GROMACS .gro file of N, CA and C in nm:
model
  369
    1UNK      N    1   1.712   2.460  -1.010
    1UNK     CA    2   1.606   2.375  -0.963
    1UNK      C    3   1.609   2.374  -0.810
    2UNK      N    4   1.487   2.396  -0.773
    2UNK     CA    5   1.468   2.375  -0.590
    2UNK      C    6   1.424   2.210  -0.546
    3UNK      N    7   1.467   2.169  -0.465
    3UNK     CA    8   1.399   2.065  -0.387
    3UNK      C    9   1.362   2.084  -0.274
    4UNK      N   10   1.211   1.991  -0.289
    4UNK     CA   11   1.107   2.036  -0.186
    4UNK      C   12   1.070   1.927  -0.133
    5UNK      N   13   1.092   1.935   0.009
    5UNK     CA   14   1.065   1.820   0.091
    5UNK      C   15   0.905   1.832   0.186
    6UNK      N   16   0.833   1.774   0.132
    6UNK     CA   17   0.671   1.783   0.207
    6UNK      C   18   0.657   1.684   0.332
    7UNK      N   19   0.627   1.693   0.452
    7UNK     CA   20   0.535   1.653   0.542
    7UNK      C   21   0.401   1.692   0.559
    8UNK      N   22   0.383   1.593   0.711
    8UNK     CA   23   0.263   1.576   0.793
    8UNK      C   24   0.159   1.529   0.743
    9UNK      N   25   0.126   1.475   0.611
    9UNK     CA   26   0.047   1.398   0.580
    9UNK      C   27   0.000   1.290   0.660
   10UNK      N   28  -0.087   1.231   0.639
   10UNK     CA   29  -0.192   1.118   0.743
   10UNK      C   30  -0.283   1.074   0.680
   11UNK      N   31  -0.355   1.005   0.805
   11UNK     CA   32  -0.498   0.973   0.798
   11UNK      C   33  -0.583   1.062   0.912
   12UNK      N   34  -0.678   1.101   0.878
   12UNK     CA   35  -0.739   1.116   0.980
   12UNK      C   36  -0.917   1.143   0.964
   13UNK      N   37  -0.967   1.162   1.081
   13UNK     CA   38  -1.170   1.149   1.063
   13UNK      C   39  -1.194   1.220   0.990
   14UNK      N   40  -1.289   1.239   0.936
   14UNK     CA   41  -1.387   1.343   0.925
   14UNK      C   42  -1.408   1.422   1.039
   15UNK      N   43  -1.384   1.546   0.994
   15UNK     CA   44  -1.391   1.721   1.056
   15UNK      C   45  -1.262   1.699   1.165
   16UNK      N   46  -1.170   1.636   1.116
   16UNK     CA   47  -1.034   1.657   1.186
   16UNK      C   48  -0.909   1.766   1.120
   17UNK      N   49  -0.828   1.786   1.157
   17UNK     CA   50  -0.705   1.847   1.118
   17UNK      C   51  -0.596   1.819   1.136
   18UNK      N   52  -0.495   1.890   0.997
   18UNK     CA   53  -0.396   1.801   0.972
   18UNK      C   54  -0.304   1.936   0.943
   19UNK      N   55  -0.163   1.957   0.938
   19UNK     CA   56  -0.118   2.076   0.882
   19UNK      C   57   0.015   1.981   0.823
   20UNK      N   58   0.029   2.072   0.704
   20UNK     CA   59   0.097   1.986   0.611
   20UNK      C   60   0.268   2.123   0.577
   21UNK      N   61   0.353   2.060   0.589
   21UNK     CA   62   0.465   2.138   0.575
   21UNK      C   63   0.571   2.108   0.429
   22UNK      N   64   0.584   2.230   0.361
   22UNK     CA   65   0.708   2.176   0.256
   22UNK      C   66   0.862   2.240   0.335
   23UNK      N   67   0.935   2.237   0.289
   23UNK     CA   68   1.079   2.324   0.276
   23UNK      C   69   1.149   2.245   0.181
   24UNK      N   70   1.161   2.406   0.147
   24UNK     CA   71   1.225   2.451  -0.011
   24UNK      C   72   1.401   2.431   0.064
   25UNK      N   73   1.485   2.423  -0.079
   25UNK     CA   74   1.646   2.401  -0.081
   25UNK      C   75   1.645   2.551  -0.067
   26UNK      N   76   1.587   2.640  -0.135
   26UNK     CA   77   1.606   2.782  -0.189
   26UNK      C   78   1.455   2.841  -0.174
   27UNK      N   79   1.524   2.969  -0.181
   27UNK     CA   80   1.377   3.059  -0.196
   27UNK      C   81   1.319   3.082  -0.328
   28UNK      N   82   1.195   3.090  -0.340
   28UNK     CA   83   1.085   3.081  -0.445
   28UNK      C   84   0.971   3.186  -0.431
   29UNK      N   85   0.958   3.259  -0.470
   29UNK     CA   86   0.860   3.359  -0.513
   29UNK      C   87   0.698   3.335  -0.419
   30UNK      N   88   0.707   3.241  -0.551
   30UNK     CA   89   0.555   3.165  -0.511
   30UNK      C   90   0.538   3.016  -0.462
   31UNK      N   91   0.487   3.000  -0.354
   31UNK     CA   92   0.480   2.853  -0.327
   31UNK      C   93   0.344   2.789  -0.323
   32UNK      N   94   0.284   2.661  -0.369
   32UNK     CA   95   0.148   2.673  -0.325
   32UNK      C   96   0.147   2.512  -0.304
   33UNK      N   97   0.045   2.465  -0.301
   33UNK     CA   98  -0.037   2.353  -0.244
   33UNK      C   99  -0.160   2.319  -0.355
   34UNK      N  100  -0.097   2.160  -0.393
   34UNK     CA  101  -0.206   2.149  -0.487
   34UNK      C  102  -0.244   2.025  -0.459
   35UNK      N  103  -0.319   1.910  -0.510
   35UNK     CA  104  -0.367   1.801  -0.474
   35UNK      C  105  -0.397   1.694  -0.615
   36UNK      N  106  -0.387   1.609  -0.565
   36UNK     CA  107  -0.430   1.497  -0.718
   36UNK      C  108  -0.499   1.354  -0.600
   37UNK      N  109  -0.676   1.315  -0.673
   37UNK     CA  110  -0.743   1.223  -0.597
   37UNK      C  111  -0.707   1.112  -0.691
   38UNK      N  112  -0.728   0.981  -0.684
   38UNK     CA  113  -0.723   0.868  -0.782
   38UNK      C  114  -0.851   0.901  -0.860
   39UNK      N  115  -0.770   0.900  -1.000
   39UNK     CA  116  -0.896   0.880  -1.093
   39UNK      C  117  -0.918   1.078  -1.119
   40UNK      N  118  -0.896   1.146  -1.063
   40UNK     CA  119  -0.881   1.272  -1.069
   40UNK      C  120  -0.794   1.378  -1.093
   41UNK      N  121  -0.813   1.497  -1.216
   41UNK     CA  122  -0.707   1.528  -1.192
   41UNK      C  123  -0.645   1.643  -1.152
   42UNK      N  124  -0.528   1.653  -1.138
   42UNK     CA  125  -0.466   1.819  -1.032
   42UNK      C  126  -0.530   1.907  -1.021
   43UNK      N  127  -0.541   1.974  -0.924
   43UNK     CA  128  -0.645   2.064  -0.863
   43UNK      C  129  -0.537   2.136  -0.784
   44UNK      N  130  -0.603   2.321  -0.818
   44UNK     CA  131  -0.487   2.392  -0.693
   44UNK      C  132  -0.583   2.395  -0.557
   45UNK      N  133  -0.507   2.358  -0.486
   45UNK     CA  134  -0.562   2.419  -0.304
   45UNK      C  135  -0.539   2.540  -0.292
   46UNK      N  136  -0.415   2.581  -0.278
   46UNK     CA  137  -0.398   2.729  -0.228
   46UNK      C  138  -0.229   2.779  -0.265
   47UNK      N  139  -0.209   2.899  -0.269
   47UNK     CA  140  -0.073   2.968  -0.265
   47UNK      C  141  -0.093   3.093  -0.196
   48UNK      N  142   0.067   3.123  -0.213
   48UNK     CA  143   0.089   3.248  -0.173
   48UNK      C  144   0.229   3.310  -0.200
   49UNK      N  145   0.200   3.413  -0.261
   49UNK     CA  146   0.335   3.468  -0.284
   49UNK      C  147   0.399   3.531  -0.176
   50UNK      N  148   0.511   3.603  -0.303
   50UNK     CA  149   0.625   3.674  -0.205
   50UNK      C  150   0.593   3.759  -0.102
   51UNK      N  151   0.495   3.820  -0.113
   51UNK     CA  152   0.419   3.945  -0.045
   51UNK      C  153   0.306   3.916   0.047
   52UNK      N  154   0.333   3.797   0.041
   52UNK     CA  155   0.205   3.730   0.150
   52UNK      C  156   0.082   3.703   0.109
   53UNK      N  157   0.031   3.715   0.002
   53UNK     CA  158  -0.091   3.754  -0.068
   53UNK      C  159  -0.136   3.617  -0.097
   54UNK      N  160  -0.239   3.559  -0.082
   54UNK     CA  161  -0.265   3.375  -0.008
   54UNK      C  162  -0.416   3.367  -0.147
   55UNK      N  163  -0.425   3.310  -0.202
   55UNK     CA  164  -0.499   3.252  -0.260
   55UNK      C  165  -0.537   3.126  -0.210
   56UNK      N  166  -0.745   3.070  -0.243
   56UNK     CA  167  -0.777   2.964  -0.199
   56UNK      C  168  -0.847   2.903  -0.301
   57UNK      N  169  -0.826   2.748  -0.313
   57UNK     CA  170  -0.984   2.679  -0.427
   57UNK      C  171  -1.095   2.737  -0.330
   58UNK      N  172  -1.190   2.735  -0.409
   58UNK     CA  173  -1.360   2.777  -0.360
   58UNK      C  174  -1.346   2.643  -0.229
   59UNK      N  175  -1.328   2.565  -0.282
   59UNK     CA  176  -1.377   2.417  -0.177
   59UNK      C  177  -1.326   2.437  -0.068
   60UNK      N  178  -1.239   2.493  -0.014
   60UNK     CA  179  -1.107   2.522   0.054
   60UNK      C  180  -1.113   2.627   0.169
   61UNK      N  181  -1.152   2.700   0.094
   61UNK     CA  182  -1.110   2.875   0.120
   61UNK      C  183  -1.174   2.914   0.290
   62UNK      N  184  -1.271   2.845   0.317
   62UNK     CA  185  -1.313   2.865   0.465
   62UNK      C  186  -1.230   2.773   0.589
   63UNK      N  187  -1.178   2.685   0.540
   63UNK     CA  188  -1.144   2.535   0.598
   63UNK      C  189  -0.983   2.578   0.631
   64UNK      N  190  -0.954   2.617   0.500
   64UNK     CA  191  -0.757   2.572   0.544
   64UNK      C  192  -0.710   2.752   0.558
   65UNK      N  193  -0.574   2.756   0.577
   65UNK     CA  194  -0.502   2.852   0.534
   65UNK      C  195  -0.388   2.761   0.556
   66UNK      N  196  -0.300   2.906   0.446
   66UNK     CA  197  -0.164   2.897   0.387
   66UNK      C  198  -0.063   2.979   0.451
   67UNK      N  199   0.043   2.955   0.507
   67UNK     CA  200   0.139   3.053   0.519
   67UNK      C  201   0.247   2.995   0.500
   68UNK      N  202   0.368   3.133   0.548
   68UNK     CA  203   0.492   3.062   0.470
   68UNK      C  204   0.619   3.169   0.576
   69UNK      N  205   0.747   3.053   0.647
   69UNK     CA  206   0.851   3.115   0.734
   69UNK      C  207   0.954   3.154   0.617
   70UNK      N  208   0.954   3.259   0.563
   70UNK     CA  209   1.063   3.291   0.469
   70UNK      C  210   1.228   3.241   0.509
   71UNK      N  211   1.215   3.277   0.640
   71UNK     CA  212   1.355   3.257   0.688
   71UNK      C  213   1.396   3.146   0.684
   72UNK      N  214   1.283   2.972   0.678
   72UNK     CA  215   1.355   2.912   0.655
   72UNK      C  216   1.288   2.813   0.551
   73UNK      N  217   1.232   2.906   0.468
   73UNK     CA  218   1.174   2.893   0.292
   73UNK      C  219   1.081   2.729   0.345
   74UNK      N  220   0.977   2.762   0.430
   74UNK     CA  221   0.910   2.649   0.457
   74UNK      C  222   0.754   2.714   0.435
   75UNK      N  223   0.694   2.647   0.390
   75UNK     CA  224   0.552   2.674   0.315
   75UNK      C  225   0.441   2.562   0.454
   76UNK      N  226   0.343   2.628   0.492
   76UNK     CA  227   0.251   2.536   0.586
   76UNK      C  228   0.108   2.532   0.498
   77UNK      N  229   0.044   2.442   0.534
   77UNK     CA  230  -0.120   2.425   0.474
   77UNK      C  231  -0.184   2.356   0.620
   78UNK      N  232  -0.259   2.439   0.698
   78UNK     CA  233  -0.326   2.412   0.839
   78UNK      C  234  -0.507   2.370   0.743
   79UNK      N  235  -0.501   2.270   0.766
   79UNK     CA  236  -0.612   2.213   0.726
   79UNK      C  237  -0.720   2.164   0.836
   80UNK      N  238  -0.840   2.208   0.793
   80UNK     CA  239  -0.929   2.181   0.937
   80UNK      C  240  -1.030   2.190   0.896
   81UNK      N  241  -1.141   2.090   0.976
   81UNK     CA  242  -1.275   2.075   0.942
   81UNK      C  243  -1.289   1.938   0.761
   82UNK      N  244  -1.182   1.864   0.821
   82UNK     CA  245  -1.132   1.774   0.681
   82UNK      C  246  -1.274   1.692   0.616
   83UNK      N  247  -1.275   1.649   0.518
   83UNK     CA  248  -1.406   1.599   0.497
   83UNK      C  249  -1.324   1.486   0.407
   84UNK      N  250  -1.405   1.341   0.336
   84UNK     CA  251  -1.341   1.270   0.234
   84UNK      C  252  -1.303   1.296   0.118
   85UNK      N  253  -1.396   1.405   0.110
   85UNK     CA  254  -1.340   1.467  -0.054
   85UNK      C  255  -1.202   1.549  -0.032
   86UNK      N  256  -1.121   1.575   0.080
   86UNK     CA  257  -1.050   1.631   0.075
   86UNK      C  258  -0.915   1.499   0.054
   87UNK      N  259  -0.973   1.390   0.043
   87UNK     CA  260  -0.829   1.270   0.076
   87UNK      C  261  -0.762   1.280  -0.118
   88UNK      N  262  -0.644   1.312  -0.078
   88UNK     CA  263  -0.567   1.330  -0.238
   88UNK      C  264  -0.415   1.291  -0.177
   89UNK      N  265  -0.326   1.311  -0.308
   89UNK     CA  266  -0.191   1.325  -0.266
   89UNK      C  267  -0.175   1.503  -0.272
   90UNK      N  268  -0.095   1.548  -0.170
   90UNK     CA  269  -0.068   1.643  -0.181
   90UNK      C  270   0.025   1.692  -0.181
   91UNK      N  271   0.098   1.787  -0.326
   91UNK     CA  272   0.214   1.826  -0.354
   91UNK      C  273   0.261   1.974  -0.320
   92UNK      N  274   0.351   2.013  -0.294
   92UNK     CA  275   0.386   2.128  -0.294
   92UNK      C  276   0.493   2.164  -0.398
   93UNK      N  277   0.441   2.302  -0.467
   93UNK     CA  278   0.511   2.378  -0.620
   93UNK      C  279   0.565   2.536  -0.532
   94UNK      N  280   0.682   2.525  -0.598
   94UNK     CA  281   0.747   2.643  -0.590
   94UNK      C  282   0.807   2.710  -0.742
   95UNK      N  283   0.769   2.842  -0.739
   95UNK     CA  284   0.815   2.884  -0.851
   95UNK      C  285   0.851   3.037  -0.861
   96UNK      N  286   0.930   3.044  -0.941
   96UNK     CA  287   1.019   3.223  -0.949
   96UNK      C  288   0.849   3.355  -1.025
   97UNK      N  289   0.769   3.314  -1.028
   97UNK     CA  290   0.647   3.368  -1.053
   97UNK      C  291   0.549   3.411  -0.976
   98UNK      N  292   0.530   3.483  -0.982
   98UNK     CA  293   0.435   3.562  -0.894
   98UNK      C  294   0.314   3.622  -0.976
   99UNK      N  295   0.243   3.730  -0.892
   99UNK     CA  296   0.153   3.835  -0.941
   99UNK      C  297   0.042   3.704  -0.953
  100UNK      N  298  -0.009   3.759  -1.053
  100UNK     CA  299  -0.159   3.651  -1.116
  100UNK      C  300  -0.115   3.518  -1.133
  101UNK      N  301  -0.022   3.513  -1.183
  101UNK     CA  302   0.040   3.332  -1.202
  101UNK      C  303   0.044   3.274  -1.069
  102UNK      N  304   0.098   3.309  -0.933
  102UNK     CA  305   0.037   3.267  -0.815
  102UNK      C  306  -0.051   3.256  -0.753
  103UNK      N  307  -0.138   3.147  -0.794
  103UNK     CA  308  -0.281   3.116  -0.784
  103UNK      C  309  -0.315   2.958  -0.823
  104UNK      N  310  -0.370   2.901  -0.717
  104UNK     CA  311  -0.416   2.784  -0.754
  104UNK      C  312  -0.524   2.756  -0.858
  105UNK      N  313  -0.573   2.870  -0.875
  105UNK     CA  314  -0.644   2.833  -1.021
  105UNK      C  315  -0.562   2.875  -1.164
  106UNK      N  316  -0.471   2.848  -1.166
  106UNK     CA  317  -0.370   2.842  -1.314
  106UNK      C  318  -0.305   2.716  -1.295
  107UNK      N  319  -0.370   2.616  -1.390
  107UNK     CA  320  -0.359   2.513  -1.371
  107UNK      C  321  -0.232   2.458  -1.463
  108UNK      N  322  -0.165   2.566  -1.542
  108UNK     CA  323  -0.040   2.510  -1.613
  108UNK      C  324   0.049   2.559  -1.516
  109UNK      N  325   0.145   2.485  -1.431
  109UNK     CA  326   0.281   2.505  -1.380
  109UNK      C  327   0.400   2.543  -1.410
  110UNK      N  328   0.513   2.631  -1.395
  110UNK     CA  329   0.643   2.591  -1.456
  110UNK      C  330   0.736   2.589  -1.351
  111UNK      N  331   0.678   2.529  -1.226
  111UNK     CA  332   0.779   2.528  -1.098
  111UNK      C  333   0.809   2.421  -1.082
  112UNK      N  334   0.885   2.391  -0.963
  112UNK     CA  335   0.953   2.252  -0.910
  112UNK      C  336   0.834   2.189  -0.832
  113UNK      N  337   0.850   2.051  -0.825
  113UNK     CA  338   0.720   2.007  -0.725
  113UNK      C  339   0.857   1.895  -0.638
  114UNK      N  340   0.760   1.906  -0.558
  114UNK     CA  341   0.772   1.792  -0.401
  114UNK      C  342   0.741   1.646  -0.522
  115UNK      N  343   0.780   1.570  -0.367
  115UNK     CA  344   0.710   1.432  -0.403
  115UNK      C  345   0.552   1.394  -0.361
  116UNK      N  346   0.519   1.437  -0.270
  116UNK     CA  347   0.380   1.458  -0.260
  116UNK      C  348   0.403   1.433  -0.093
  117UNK      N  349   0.252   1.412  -0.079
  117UNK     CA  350   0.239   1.374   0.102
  117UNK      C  351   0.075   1.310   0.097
  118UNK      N  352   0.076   1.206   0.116
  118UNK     CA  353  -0.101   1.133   0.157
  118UNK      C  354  -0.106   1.189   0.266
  119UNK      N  355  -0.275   1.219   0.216
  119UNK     CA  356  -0.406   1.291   0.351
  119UNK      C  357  -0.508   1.144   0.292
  120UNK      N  358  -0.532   1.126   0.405
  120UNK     CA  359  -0.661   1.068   0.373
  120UNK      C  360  -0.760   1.079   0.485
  121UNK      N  361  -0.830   1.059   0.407
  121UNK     CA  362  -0.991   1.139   0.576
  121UNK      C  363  -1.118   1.033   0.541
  122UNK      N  364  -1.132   0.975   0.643
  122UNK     CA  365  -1.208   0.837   0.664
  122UNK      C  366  -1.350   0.944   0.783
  123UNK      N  367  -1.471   0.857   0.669
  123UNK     CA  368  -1.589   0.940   0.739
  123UNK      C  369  -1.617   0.851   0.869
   0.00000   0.00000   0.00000
């Protein structure tokens, strides 16, 4: 089992930015970024595997990117141009899976998660 410690969560305006950081105990294949709103439920944001290869939700995909410092197994989500629909908790998953299973649209997990990190974005 990995433990994953998430920052930089906030508050912040509408069409502001926020970049959100995990680090992993260990290294993980695939790491990604997912979100849960009240009343809503889990949604992937984005990943990226071992090979760099970055998947985005549609909602997403112009706004944020994903990267990741292998060297010191820390996963980033640079978020920008924030809107209210983007205010969720946001978790970060790491898992020994890759290829097609690294993708925020496979919505069954079998990785470790964070504890989360609040964004919230006030219009």
């Amino acid at each position: 089992q990995v433990q994953l410690l998430e920052s930089g969560g906030g508050s912040v305006q509408a069409g502001g930015s926020l970049r959100l950081a995990c680090t992993a105990s260990t290294y993980r294949r695939c790491m990604g970024w997912f979100r849960q709103a009240p009343g809503k439920e889990r949604e992937g944001v984005a990943t990226i595997d071992g090979d760099e290869q970055a998947r985005f939700a549609d909602s997403v995909k112009d706004r944020f990117a994903v990267s990741r410092d292998h060297a010191k197994n820390t996963l980033y989500l640079q978020m920008n141009s924030l809107t209210p629909e983007d205010t969720a908790m946001y978790y970060c998953e790491a898992d020994i899976w890759g290829g097609t299973y690294c993708s925020p649209a496979r919505a069954t997990r079998f990785g470790d998660w964070g504890q989360g990190t609040q964004v919230t974005v006030s219009s």
